[in-house]
Structure formats: C-alpha cells, structure tokens
XYZ file of C-alpha atoms in Angstrom:
497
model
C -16.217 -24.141 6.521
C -15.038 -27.686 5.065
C -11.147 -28.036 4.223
C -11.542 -29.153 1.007
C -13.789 -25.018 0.793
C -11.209 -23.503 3.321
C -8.597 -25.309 0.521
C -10.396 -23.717 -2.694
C -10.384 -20.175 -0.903
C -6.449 -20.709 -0.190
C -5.688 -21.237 -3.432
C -7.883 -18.893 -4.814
C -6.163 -16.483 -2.416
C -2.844 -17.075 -3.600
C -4.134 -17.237 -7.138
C -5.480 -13.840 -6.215
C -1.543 -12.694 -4.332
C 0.473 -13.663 -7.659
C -1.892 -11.770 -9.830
C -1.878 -8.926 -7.715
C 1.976 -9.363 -7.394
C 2.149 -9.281 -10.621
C 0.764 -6.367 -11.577
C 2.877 -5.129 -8.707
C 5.851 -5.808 -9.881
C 5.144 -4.494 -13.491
C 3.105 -1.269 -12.684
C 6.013 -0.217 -10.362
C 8.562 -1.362 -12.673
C 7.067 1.929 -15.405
C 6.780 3.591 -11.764
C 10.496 3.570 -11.008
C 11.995 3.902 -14.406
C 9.510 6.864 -15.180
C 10.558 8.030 -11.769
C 14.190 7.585 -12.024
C 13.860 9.669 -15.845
C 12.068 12.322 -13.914
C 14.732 12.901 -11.449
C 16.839 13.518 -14.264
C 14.584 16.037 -15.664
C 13.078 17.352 -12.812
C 14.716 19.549 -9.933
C 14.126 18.639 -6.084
C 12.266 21.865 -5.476
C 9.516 20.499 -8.145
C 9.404 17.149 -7.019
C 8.687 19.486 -3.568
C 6.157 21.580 -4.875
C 3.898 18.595 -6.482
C 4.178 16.578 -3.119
C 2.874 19.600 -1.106
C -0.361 18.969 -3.688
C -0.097 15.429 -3.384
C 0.178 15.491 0.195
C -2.969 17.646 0.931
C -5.109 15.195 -1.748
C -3.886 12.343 0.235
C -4.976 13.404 3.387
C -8.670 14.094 2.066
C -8.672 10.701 -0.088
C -9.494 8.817 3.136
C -13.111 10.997 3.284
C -13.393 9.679 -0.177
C -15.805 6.133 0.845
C -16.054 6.606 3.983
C -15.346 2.971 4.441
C -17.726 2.006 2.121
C -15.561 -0.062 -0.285
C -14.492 -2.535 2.965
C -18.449 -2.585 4.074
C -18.926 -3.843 0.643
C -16.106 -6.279 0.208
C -17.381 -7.601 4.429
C -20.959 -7.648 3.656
C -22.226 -11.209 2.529
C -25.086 -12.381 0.168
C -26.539 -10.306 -2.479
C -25.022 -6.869 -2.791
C -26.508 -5.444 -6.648
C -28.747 -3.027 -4.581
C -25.610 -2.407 -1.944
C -23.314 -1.669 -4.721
C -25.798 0.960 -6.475
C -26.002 2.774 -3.226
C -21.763 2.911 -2.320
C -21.573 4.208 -5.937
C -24.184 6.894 -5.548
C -22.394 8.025 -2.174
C -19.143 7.594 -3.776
C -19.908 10.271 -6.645
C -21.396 12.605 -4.091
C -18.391 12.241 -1.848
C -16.019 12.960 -4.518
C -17.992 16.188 -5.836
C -17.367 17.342 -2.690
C -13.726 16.736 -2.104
C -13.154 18.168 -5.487
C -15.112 21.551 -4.425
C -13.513 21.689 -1.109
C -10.143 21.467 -2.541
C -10.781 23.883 -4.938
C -11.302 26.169 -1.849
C -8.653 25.234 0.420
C -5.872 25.068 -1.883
C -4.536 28.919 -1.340
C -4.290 28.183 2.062
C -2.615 24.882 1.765
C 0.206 26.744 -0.318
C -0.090 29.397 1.978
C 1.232 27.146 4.973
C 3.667 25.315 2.958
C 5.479 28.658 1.761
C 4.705 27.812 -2.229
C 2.262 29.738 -3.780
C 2.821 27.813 -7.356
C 0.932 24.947 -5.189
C -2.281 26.379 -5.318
C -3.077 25.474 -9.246
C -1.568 22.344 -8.985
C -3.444 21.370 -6.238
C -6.761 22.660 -7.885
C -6.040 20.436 -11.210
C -5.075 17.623 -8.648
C -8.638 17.289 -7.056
C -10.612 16.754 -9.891
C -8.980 13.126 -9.465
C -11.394 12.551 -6.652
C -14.640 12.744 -9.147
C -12.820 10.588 -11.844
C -12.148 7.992 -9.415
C -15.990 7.830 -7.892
C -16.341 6.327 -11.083
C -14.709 3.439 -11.395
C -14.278 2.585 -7.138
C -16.758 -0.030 -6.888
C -16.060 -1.789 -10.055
C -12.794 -2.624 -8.719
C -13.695 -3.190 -5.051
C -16.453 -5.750 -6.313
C -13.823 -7.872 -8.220
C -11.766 -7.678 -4.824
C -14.318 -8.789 -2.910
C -14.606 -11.940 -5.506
C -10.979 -11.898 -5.729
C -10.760 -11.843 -9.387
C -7.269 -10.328 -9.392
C -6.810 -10.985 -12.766
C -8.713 -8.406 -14.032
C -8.121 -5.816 -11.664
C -4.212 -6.167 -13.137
C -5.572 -4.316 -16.421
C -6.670 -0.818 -14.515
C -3.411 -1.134 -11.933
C -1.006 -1.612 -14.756
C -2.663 0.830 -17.119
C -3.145 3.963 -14.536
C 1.325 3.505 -14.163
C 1.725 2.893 -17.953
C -0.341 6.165 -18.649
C 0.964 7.982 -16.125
C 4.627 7.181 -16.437
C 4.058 8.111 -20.358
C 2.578 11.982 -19.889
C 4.472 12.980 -17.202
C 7.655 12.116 -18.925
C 6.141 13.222 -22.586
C 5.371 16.733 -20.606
C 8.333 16.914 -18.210
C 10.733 16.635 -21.452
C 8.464 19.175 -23.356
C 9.489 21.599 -20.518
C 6.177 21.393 -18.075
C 7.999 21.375 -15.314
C 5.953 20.280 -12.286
C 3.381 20.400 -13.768
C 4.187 16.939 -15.522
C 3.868 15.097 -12.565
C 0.183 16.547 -12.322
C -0.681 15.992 -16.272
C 0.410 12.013 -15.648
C -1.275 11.771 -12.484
C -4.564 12.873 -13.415
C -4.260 10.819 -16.748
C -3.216 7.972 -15.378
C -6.520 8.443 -12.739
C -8.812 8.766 -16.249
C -7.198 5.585 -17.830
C -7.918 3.266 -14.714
C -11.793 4.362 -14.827
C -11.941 3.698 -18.474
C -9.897 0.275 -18.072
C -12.335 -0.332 -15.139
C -15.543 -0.319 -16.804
C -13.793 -2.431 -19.087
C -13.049 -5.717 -17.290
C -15.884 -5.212 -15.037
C -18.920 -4.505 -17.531
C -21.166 -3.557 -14.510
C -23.700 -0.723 -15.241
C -24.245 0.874 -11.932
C -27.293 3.319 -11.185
C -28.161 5.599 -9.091
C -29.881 4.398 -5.930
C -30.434 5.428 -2.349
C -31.640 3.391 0.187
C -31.367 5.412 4.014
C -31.466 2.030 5.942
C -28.923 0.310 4.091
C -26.467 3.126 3.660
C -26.589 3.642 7.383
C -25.931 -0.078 7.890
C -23.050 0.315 5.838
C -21.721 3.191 6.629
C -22.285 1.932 10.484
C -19.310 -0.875 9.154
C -17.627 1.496 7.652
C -17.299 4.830 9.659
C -14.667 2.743 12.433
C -12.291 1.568 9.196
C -12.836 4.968 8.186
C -11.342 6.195 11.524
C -8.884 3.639 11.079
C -7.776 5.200 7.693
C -7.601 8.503 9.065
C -4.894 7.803 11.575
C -3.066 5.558 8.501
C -3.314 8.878 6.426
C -1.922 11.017 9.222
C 0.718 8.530 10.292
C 2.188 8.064 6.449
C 1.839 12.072 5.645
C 2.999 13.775 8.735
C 6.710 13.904 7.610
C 5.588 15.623 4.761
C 3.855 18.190 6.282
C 6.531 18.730 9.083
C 9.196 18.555 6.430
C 7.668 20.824 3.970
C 6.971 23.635 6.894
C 10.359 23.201 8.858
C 12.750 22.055 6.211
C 11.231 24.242 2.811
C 10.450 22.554 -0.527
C 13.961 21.000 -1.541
C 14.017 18.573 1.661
C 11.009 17.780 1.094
C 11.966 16.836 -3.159
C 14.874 15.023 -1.584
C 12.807 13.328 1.244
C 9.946 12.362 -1.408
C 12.373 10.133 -3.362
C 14.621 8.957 -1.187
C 10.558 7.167 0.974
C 9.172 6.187 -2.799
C 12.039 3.710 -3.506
C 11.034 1.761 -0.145
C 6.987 2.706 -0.465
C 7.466 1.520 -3.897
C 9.097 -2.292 -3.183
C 7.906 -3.097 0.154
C 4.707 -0.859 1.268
C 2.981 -1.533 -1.869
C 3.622 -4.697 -1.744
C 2.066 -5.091 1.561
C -1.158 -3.454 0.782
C -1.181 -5.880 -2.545
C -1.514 -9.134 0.137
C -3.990 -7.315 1.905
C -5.952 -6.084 -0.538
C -6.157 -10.153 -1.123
C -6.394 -11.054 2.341
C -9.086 -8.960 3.498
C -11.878 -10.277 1.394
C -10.385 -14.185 1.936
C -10.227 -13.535 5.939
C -13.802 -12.172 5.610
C -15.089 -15.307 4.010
C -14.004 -17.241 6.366
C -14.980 -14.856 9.611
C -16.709 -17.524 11.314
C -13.906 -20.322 11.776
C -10.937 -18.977 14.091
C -9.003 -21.706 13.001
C -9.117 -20.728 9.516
C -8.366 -17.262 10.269
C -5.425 -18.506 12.522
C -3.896 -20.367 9.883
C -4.215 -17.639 7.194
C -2.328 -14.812 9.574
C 0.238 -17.316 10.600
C 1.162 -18.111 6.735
C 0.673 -14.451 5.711
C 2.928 -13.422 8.431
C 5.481 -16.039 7.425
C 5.065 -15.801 3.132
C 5.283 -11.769 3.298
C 8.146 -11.569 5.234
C 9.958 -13.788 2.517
C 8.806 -10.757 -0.305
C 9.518 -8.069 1.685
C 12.976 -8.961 3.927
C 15.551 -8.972 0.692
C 14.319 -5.424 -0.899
C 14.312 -3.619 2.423
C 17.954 -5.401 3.611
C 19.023 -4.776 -0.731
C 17.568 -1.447 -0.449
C 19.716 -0.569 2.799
C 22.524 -2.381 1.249
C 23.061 -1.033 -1.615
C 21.273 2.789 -1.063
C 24.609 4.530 -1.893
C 25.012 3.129 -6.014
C 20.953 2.771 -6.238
C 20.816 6.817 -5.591
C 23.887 7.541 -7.542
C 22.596 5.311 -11.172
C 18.570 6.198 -10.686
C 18.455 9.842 -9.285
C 22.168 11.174 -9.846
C 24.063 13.382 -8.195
C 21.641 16.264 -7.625
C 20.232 13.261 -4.874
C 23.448 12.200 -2.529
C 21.721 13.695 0.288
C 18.578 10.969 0.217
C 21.538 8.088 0.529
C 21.138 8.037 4.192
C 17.658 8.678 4.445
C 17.080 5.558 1.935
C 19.071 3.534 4.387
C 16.941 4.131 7.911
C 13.848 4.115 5.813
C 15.036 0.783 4.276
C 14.995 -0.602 7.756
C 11.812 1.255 8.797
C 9.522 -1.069 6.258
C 11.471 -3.811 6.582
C 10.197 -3.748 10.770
C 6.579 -2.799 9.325
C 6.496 -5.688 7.169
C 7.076 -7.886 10.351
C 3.317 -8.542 11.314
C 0.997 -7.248 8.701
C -1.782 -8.931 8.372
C -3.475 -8.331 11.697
C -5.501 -5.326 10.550
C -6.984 -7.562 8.724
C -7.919 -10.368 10.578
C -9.626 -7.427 12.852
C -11.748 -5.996 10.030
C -12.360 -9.739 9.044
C -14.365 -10.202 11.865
C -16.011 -6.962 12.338
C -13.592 -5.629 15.191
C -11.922 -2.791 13.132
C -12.089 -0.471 16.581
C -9.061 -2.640 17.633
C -6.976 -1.391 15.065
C -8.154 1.851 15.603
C -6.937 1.683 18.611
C -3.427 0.727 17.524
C -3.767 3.232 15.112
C -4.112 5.418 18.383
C -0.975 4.189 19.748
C 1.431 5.048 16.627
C 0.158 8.228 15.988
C 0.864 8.983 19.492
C 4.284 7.635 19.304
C 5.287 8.901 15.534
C 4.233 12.209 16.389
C 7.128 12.992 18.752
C 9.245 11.007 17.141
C 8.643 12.679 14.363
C 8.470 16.298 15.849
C 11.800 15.604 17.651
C 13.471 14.015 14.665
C 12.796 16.906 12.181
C 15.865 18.940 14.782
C 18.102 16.427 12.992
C 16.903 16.799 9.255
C 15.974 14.489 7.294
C 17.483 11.421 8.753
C 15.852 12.827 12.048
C 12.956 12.523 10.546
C 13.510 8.683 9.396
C 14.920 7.386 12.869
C 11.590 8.990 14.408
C 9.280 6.404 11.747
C 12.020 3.379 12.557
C 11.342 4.200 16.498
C 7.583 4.458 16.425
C 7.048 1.741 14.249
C 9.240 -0.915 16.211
C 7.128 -0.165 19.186
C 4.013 -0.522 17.377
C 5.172 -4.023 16.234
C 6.178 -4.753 19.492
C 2.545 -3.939 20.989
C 0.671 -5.626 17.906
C 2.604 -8.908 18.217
C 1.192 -8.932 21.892
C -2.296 -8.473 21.109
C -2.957 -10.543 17.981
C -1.245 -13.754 19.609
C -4.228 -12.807 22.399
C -6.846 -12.693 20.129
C -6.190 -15.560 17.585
C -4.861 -17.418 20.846
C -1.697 -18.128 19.353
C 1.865 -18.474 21.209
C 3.825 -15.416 20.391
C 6.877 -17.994 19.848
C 4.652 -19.488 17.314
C 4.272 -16.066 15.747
C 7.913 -14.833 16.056
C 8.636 -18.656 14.087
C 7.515 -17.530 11.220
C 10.098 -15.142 10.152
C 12.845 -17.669 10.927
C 13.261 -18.656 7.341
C 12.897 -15.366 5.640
C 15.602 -14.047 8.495
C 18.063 -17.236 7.491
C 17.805 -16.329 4.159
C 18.176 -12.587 4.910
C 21.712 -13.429 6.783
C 22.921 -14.852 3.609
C 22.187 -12.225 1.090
C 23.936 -9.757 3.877
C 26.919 -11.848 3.709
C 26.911 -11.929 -0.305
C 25.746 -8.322 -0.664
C 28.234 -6.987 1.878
C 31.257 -9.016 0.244
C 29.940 -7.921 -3.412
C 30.126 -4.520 -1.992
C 33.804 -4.984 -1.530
C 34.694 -6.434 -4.043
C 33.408 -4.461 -7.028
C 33.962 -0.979 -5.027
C 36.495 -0.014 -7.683
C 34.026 -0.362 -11.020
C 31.648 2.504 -10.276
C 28.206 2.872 -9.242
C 26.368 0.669 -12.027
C 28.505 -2.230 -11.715
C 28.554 -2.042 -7.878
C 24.514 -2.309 -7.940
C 24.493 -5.124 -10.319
C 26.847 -6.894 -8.764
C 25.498 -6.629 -5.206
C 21.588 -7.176 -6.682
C 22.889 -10.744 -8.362
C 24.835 -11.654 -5.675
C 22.521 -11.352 -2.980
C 19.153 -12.887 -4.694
C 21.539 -15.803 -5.520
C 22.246 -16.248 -1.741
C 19.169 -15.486 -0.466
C 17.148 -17.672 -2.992
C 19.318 -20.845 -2.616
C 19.272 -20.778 1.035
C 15.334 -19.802 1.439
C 14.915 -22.497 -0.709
C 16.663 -24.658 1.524
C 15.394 -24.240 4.732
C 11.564 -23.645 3.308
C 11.143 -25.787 0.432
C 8.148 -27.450 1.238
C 6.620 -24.479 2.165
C 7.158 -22.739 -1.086
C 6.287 -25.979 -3.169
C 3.019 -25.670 -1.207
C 2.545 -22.189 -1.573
C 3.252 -22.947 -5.599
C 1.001 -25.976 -5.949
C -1.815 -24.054 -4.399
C -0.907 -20.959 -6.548
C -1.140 -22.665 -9.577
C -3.887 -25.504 -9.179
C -6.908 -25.558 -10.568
C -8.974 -26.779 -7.980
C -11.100 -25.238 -5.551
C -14.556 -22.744 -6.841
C -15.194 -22.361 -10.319
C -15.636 -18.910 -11.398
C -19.227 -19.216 -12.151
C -19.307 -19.996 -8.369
C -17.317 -17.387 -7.536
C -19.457 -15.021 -9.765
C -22.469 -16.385 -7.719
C -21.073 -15.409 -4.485
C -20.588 -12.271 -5.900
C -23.985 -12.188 -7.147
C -23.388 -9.939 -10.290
C-alpha cells in the first residue's frame, strides 16, 4: 500500500470516526433525555422487568449473522453475489430466533421470578426478523465506510424510539413503553436503511460460498458469544439473586457509562475494522493505525468516565431523581470500569483485520473466566459487588492484552503505554477543576453542582490536551476534514455496488 493510499484511507477513516461520532453523540443525546424522562415516569421494578426481556434478546442477537456481517465487511473484490447470500441467511436466521423466543420466553420469566416477562419478551423478538432486513445494507456502507449515511438509520432508530416509548409511558403503558419504542425504533432503521442504501437484495444461495464465509465468520461468532456473556452476566446474576428492583436500579445506573464511553468505543471500531482490513497486508500500516487509535480514543473516552465518576452523585439526583440514590455508587465503580476498558481497544480489531479472530477468542476466554467469579463473588456485596467484580476482571484483561498485542504488532509496550500520556495529563487537570468545582458550588443544589463541575472540567481538560497534543489533534483535524484521498466513485468501486 503507497502512503499517499495508506493517507486517503486515514482520512477517509477519520472522515468515517466524526460521522459516526456524530451520530453518536446525537442519537444518545434523544437516548439519555428520553431515558432520564422515563425514570421519571417509570418505576425501577419496570425498568427490571423490560431488561429481563432485553437481556434474554441480547444474548440470542449474537446467533443472529453468525459472523456474517464481519466476513462481508473482510472479504475483498466483488461481493453483489456474497451480499445476496448473507441476506438470505440473515432472514432465515432471524425467523428462527423470533420462533425460538416465542418458545422460550415462559421459561425465561420463569427463572427470573416475573411472569409479566413472558409477553414482553414475545413482542421483543419479532425485532430479530425486522432487522434481517436492513443488516447488510448497513454493513455494506461500513465496509465502504460511508458513515455518512449510515448516521440517517442510527439517529432515526433513537429519535423513534425515544418518541413512543415516552408517548406510551405517559399514556400509562407502563413497561410496556420501553417495548413499543424499541421495536419501533427497530422498524424505522430498516425503512431509513433501504433508504440511503437503495440496494435491492435477492434471494440467493450459493453452498460453497456461504461455507467460505461462514468458515470467517463462525470464530468472530465465538468471539461474540463470550462478548454477549461477559456484558449480560450481571444481569442475569442480578435479576436471579437480587429480584427485579436491583436489577431497574443496576440497569441505569451501567446505561449512563454504556451510553458515553462503550458506545463510543464500538463507533471507532465499527470504523476501524473495515480500514484495518484494507490494509491487512502491510504491518506497518496496521501498527500505526492501533498505536493512534489507542492514543485518539483514550482522549474521547478518559473525561466522561473520570466526569461520570466525578460528578455521579448530582448526575443521579437531576436525571433519575430520588427514587435512584442507590445507583450513585454503582455509577461511580462502573465509571472507572470503562474508563480501564477504553485503555487498549482496538486490538480485536487488528486480530480480525488479519484473519486471526481465534486470538481474541482466546482473550475472550480469559475474561469470562475471570468476570465470572468476580462477578459470582461480587453479587454477596450487592450491587456495588457486582461493579468491583467488572473493574477487577477487566483490569486484568487489559493487563494480559497490552502484553500480547505489543507481541504481535512488535511494538514496545512503553511505546504502547505512551499513548495515553496526553489524554492522562489532561485527565489530571479536569480532576483538579472538577474536584475544586465540587467544593465550591456544594451549597447550590444538585443542578448547579453538575453544571458547574461539567464546565469546569472540559475547560481544564481541553486547554491542557490542547497543550501538550496540539499537533496531534491539528493532524487528526486536517485529515478529518480534507478532501483528499479516494473519490467516492472509487470507493463505490471497491465496494462494487
């Protein structure tokens, strides 16, 4: 790959980051202000109920492609005929998973103590068919990384959702809203799909070629599997040890953090992937690209998990109110728990890049292995148990990873632990401001407290981030924003559409 190509894919990569981020940052705006109204509306015990449903969906999502949508996005040259065949499996999958929920859910709600569960959960899996429909229209504009479009469908499945399940919660549905809004905002990202992506898929089936890519895809599939049970096993230990309330107050007190920081590390790698796999065959490419995604994320991520922790106390008491106190100290370990996750993130990545996703399965291994335990043990102490067992597990796992990618890329891991030196200067300031904010405005309530401590520490971590990176961000900008590198009509060739 030439520099001035390796150049072109960096800044459509970035290009491809700030459109993602973007619809990030406004799709879980509606998220938390339709989830802060809900709280209002909406006891613990229902937000408990739906996330017994949403749990058990989650768990069978990852059967959903089998790994399909990453054999697509990895595969190179002509994929029209590839594409037909992922979408024809993809329709037949999700039949499925809709039918075997249908079956299962009496005895999901039978193990979780909550009966109401079981209709819930039925209404819940038709999302599985609904989204069959639209999967590979948006996994073929990752692959080109047309981000841009893919922000219509991401920002219109929260807008729609955030909409009905208020509309229904405040016409008295009770849990049920969360359902209505989930499975509408499901139906408005198909529709929106098809939209931006005007692709007319048929149905095709070709043995050889869906064993080839379902030969790429069943290790990321086992991969997925252990990321499913590693992010839902505290809500199935919760829900069974600690009833439906814990697990309401648990549920809210892990979205704020899954809200800022996790879903804003699956946006860079849902941007990474498919610009590590096009460049899979120069090391020093992908070296460079997991060195500055290491270093760039870390910069997003550090000042809402260190606000978050910060400031948990008046966030819980203005968003949820006071039906929520307990999830003040859950918010706070959990704060810290992504904030160590977002450390190294992109290695997964660089792994499934280059057709080695067995490595992260492996690692995948390793933390289930450690978080259940932790977990296990942790639930004796509630729910703040439960957190310290995810902060444990995962700082080992980080620990471990660090190790092994510096290995593989044949990288120093000096030269890897570098990279967070500017996000963790920064970070030391907005403590500093945050913490003295803190003190001084303890005396004008909760809302003036949180304002206060939010302006105060962005200031101080901007202006010093800015100081000690400035070059690197005036990099990152310039290849953000420049125009160089493929056309689209190359980009659309690659993609062969």
């Amino acid at each position: 790959m030439s520099v001035q190509t390796e150049r072109g894919l960096a800044g459509r990569t970035i290009r491809g980051i700030l459109w993602n981020y973007g619809s990030f940052a406004l799709s879980k705006t509606v998220v938390l202000v339709a989830t802060a109204i809900l709280a209002h509306l909406l006891v613990p015990e229902e937000f408990g109920i739906v996330a017994v449903a949403t749990v058990a969906v989650t768990f069978l999502t990852v059967l959903q492609d089998l790994g399909l949508g990453p054999a697509l996005i990895q595969r190179r040259g002509d994929i029209g005929h590839a594409a037909n065949v992922v979408f024809t499996l993809n329709l037949l999958l999700g039949f499925a998973l809709t039918a075997v929920t249908f079956f299962i859910a009496p005895f999901v709600a039978s193990y979780f103590h909550e009966p109401d569960a079981t209709s819930l959960l039925r209404v819940l899996g038709l999302t599985f068919s609904i989204e069959a429909l639209g999967a590979v229209h948006l996994v073929r504009l990752q692959r080109s990384l047309r981000f841009g479009r893919v922000f219509i469908p991401d920002v219109g499945r929260s807008v729609v959702k955030g909409a009905l399940s208020i509309g229904t919660a405040v016409a008295g549905a009770g849990a049920w809203a969360l359902i209505i809004g989930q499975v509408g905002g499901v139906i408005a990202a198909v529709i929106l799909s098809w939209m931006v992506f005007p692709w007319r898929p048929h149905l095709e089936f070709d043995r050889a070629l869906a064993g080839e890519l379902i030969g790429f895809g069943l290790p990321v599939f086992g991969v997925d599997v252990l990321f499913v049970l590693a992010v839902n096993l505290d809500y199935v230990i919760i829900g069974r040890r600690l009833g439906s309330e814990a697990l309401g107050i648990y549920t809210l007190a892990y979205r704020l953090p899954e809200l800022l920081v996790l879903s804003l590390m699956i946006v860079v790698n849902r941007v990474v992937f498919p610009a590590f796999s096009t460049m899979q065959g120069s090391r020093e490419g992908l070296r460079r690209g997991f060195l500055a995604t290491t270093r760039f994320t870390l910069m997003a991520t550090l000042p809402m998990s260190v606000g978050l922790a910060i400031a948990a106390d008046p966030i819980v008491r203005v968003m949820l109110g006071s039906e929520w106190l307990d999830a003040i100290p859950v918010l706070r370990l959990l704060a810290v728990f992504v904030l160590v996750a977002s450390l190294l993130n992109a290695d997964g990545d660089v792994y499934k890049a280059v057709g080695r996703p067995d490595i992260l399965f492996k690692l995948g291994l390793l933390h289930l292995g450690l978080l259940v335990p932790g977990l296990l043990i942790g639930v004796r102490f509630g729910l703040v148990g439960v957190a310290w067992g995810h902060l444990v597990a995962a700082s080992v796992r980080r620990f471990v990873r660090i190790i092994i990618i510096a290995r593989y890329l044949d990288i120093p891991i000096r030269v890897v632990v570098s990279q967070w030196r500017p996000a963790s200067v920064a970070g030391l300031a907005l403590v500093g401001g945050a913490a003295a904010a803190t003190l001084l405005t303890s005396g004008v309530g909760p809302a003036g407290s949180l304002v206060a401590v939010a302006a105060t520490g962005a200031v101080c971590y901007i202006s010093v981030l800015w100081l000690v990176e400035r070059e690197g961000l005036r990099a990152l900008l310039r290849a953000g924003f420049s125009r160089g590198g493929a056309t689209s009509s190359e980009v659309d060739q690659a993609d062969s559409v």
